[in-house]
CSV table of C-alpha atoms in Angstrom, one decimal:
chain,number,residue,atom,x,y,z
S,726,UNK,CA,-103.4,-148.9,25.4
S,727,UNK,CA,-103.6,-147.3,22.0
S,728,UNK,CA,-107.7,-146.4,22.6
S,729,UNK,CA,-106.5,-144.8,25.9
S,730,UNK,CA,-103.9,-142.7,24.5
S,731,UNK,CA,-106.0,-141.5,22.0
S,732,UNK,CA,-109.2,-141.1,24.2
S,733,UNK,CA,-107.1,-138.6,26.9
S,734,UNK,CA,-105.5,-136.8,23.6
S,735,UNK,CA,-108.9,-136.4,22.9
S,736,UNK,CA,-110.0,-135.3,26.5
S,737,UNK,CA,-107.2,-133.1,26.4
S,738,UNK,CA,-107.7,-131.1,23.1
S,739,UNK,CA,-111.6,-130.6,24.1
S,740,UNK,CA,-110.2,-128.9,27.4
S,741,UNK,CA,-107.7,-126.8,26.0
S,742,UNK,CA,-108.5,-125.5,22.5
S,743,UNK,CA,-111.4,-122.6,22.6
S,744,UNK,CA,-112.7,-123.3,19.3
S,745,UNK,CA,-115.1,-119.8,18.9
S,746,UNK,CA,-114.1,-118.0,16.6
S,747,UNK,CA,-111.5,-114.9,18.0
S,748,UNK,CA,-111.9,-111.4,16.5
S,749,UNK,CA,-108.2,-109.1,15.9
S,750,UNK,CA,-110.0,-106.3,14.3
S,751,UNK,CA,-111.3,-104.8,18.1
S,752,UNK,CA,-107.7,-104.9,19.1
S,753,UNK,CA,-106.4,-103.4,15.9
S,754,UNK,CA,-108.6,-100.5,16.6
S,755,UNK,CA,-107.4,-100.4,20.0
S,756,UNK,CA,-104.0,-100.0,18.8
S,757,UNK,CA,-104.8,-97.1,15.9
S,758,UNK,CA,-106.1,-94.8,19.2
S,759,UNK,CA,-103.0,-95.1,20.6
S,760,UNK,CA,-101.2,-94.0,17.2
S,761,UNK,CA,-104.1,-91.2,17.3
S,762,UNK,CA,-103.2,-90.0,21.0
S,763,UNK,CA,-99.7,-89.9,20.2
S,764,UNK,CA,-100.0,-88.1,17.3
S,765,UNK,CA,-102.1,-85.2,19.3
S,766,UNK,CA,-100.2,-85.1,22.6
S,767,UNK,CA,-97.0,-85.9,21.0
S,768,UNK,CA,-96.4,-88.5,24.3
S,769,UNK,CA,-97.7,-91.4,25.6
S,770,UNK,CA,-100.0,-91.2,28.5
S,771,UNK,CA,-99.8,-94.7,29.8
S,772,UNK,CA,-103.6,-95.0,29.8
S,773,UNK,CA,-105.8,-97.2,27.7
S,774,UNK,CA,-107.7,-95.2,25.0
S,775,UNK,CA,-111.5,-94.7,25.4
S,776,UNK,CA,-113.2,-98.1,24.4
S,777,UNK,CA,-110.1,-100.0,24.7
S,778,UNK,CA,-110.7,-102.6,27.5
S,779,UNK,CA,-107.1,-104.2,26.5
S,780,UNK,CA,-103.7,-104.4,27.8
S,781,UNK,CA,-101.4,-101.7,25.8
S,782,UNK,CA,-97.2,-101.8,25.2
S,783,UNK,CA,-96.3,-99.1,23.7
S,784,UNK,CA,-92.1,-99.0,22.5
S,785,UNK,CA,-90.0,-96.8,21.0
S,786,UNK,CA,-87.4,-98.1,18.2
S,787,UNK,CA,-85.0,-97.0,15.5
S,788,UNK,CA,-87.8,-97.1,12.7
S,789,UNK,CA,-90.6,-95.9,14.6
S,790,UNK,CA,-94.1,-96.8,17.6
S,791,UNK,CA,-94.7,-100.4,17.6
S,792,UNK,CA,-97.8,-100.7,19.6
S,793,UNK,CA,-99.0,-104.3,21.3
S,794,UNK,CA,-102.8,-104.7,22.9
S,795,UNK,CA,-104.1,-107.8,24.2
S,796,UNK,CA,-107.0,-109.1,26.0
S,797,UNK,CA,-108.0,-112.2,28.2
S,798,UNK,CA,-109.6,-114.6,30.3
S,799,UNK,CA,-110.0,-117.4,32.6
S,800,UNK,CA,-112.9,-119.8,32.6
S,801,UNK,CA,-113.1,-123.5,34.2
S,802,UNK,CA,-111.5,-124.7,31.2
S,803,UNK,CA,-108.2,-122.6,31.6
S,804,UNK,CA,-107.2,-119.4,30.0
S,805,UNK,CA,-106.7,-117.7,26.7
S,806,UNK,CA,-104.9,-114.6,25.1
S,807,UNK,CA,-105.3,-112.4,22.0
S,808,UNK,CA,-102.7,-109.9,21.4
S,809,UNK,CA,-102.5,-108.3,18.2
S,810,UNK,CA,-99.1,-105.9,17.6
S,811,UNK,CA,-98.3,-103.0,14.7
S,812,UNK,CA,-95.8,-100.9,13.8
S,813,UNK,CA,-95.4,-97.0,12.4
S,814,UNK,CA,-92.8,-94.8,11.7
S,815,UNK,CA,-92.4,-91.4,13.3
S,816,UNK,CA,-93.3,-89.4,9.8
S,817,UNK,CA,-96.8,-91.8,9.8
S,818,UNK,CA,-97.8,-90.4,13.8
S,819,UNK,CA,-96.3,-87.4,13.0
S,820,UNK,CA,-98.6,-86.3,9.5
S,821,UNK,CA,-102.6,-86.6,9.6
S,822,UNK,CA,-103.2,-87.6,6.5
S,823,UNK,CA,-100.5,-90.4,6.3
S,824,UNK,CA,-101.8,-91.3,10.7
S,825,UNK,CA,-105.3,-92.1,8.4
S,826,UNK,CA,-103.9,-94.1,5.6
S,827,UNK,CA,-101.8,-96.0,8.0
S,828,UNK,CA,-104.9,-96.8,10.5
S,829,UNK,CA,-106.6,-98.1,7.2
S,830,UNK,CA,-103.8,-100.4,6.0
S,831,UNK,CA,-103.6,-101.9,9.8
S,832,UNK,CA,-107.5,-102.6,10.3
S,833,UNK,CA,-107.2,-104.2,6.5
S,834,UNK,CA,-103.8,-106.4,7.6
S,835,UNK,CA,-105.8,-107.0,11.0
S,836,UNK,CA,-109.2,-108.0,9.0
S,837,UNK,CA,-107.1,-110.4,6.7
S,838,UNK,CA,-105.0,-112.1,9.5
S,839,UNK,CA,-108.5,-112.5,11.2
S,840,UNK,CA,-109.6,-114.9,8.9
S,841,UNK,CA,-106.2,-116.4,8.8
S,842,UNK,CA,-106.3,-117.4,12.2
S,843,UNK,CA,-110.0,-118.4,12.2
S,844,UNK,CA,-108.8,-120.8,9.4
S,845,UNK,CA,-106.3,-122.4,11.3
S,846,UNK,CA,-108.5,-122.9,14.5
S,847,UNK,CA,-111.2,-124.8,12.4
S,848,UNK,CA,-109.3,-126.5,9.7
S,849,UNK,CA,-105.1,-125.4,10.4
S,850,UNK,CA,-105.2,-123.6,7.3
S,851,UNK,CA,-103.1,-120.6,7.6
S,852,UNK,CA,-104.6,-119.1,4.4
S,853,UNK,CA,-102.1,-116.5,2.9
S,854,UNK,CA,-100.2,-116.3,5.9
S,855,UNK,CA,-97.6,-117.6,8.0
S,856,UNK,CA,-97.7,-119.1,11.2
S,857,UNK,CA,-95.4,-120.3,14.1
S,858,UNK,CA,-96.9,-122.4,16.8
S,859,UNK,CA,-95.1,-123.6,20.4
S,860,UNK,CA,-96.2,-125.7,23.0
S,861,UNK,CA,-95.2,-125.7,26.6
S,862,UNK,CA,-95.3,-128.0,29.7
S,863,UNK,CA,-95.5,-126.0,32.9
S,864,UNK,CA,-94.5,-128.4,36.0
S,865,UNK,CA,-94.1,-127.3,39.7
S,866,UNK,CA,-96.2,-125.2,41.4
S,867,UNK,CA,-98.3,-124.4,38.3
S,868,UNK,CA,-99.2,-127.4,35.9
S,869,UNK,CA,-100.9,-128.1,32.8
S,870,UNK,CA,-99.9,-127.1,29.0
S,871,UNK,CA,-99.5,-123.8,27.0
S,872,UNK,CA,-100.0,-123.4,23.4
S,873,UNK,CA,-98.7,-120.2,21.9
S,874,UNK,CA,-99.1,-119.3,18.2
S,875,UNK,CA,-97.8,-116.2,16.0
S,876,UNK,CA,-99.9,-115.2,12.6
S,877,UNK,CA,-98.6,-113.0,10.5
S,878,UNK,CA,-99.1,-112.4,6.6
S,879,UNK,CA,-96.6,-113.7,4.0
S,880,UNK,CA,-95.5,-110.6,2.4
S,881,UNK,CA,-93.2,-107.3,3.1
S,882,UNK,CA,-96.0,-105.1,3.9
S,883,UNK,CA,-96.4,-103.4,8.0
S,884,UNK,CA,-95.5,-105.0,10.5
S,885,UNK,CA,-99.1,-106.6,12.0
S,886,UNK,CA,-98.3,-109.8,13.9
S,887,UNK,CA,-101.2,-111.5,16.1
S,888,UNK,CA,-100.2,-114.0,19.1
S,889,UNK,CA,-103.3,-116.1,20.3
S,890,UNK,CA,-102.3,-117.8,23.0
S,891,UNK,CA,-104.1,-120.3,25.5
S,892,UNK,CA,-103.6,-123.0,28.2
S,893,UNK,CA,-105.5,-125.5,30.8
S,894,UNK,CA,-103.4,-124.0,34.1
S,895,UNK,CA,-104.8,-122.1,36.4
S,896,UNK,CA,-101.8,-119.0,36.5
S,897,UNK,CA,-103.0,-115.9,35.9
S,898,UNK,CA,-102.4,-114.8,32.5
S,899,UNK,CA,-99.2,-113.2,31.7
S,900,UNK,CA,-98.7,-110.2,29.2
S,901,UNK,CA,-97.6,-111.4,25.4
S,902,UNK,CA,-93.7,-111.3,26.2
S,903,UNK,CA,-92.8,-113.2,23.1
S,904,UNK,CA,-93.9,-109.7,20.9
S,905,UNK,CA,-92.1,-107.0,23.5
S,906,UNK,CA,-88.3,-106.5,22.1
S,907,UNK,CA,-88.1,-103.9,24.7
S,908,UNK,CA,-88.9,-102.1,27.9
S,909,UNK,CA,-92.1,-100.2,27.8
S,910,UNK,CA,-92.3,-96.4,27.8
S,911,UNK,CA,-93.0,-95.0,31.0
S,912,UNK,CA,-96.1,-93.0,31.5
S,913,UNK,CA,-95.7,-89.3,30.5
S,914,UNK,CA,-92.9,-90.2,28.0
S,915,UNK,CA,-92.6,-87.0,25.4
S,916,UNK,CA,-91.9,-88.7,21.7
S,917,UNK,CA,-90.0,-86.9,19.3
S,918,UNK,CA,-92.6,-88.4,16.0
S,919,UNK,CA,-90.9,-85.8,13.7
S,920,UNK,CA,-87.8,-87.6,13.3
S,921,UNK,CA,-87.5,-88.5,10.2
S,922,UNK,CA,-88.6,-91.8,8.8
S,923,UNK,CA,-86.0,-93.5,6.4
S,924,UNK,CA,-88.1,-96.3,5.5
């Protein structure tokens, strides 16, 4: 009974877990564009950069633009989902020189929780950062298991969380609600980016 337990964990684990390695720094690039467009149109157009084949959340908050992009994909073996979410205050958008220095702290922060999360798919070694992991049981009309996991570094530097998520189910692939702490902004939506930034 043991052997069988173990053999369909086994069976299970093979089916589920993509073990490729996943790359942040395509999405982190993604999400400096839309930091970029803001800061020229001084709005956000509710389209996806060019060269950004991702999904894109864009919110406004006290501090600042926290921007979320994702990508996915469904194969035989199920689904998965890379999301990759920064922040920015409205003095960063709103100033050229600090836009550039910020884009270069987020592509480093993106490049280091990279290999973070690499780590923990072959070896669950989290390196220098933190991780929090869930997993879900889907019953009804939808079945199978969801495993949902945050990477983020261990330190007080810009906010830079990743969420790769995957599963065995067949549903379509839902957006990475876990990293929205708001509505997104419409389409159109004029941003006042010279507010100033207490932070």
């Amino acid at each position: 009974m043991q052997y069988l337990f173990w053999l369909t964990t086994l069976f299970v684990l093979t089916i589920c877990i993509p073990a490729q390695a996943v790359e942040v720094r395509p999405l982190a690039d993604c999400t400096i564009k839309v930091f970029r467009d803001i800061n020229r149109s001084r709005a956000w157009s509710g389209k996806a950069p060019v060269g950004c084949p991702a999904g894109i959340h864009v919110e406004q908050r006290a501090s600042g633009i926290f921007v979320t992009t994702w990508n996915s994909g469904n194969s035989e073996r199920g689904w998965v989902r890379l999301s990759f979410s920064a922040a920015l205050g409205f003095s960063e958008i709103a100033d050229g020189q600090s836009l550039k220095k910020a884009g270069h702290d987020i592509t480093t922060r993106a490049a280091r929780i990279e290999r973070c999360l690499n780590s923990i798919i072959r070896v669950n070694d989290p390196l220098e950062c933190r991780d929090h992991a869930t997993k879900s049981y889907l019953v009804g009309e939808e079945t199978g298991v969801e495993y949902v996991r945050q990477v983020w570094l261990d330190d007080s530097g810009r906010h830079s969380v990743v969420e790769y998520a995957y599963g065995d189910s067949s549903a379509a692939v839902s957006p990475p609600l876990e990293l929205f702490s708001g509505a997104a902004l419409p389409p159109g939506t004029k941003l006042n980016i010279h507010v100033l930034d207490n932070q």
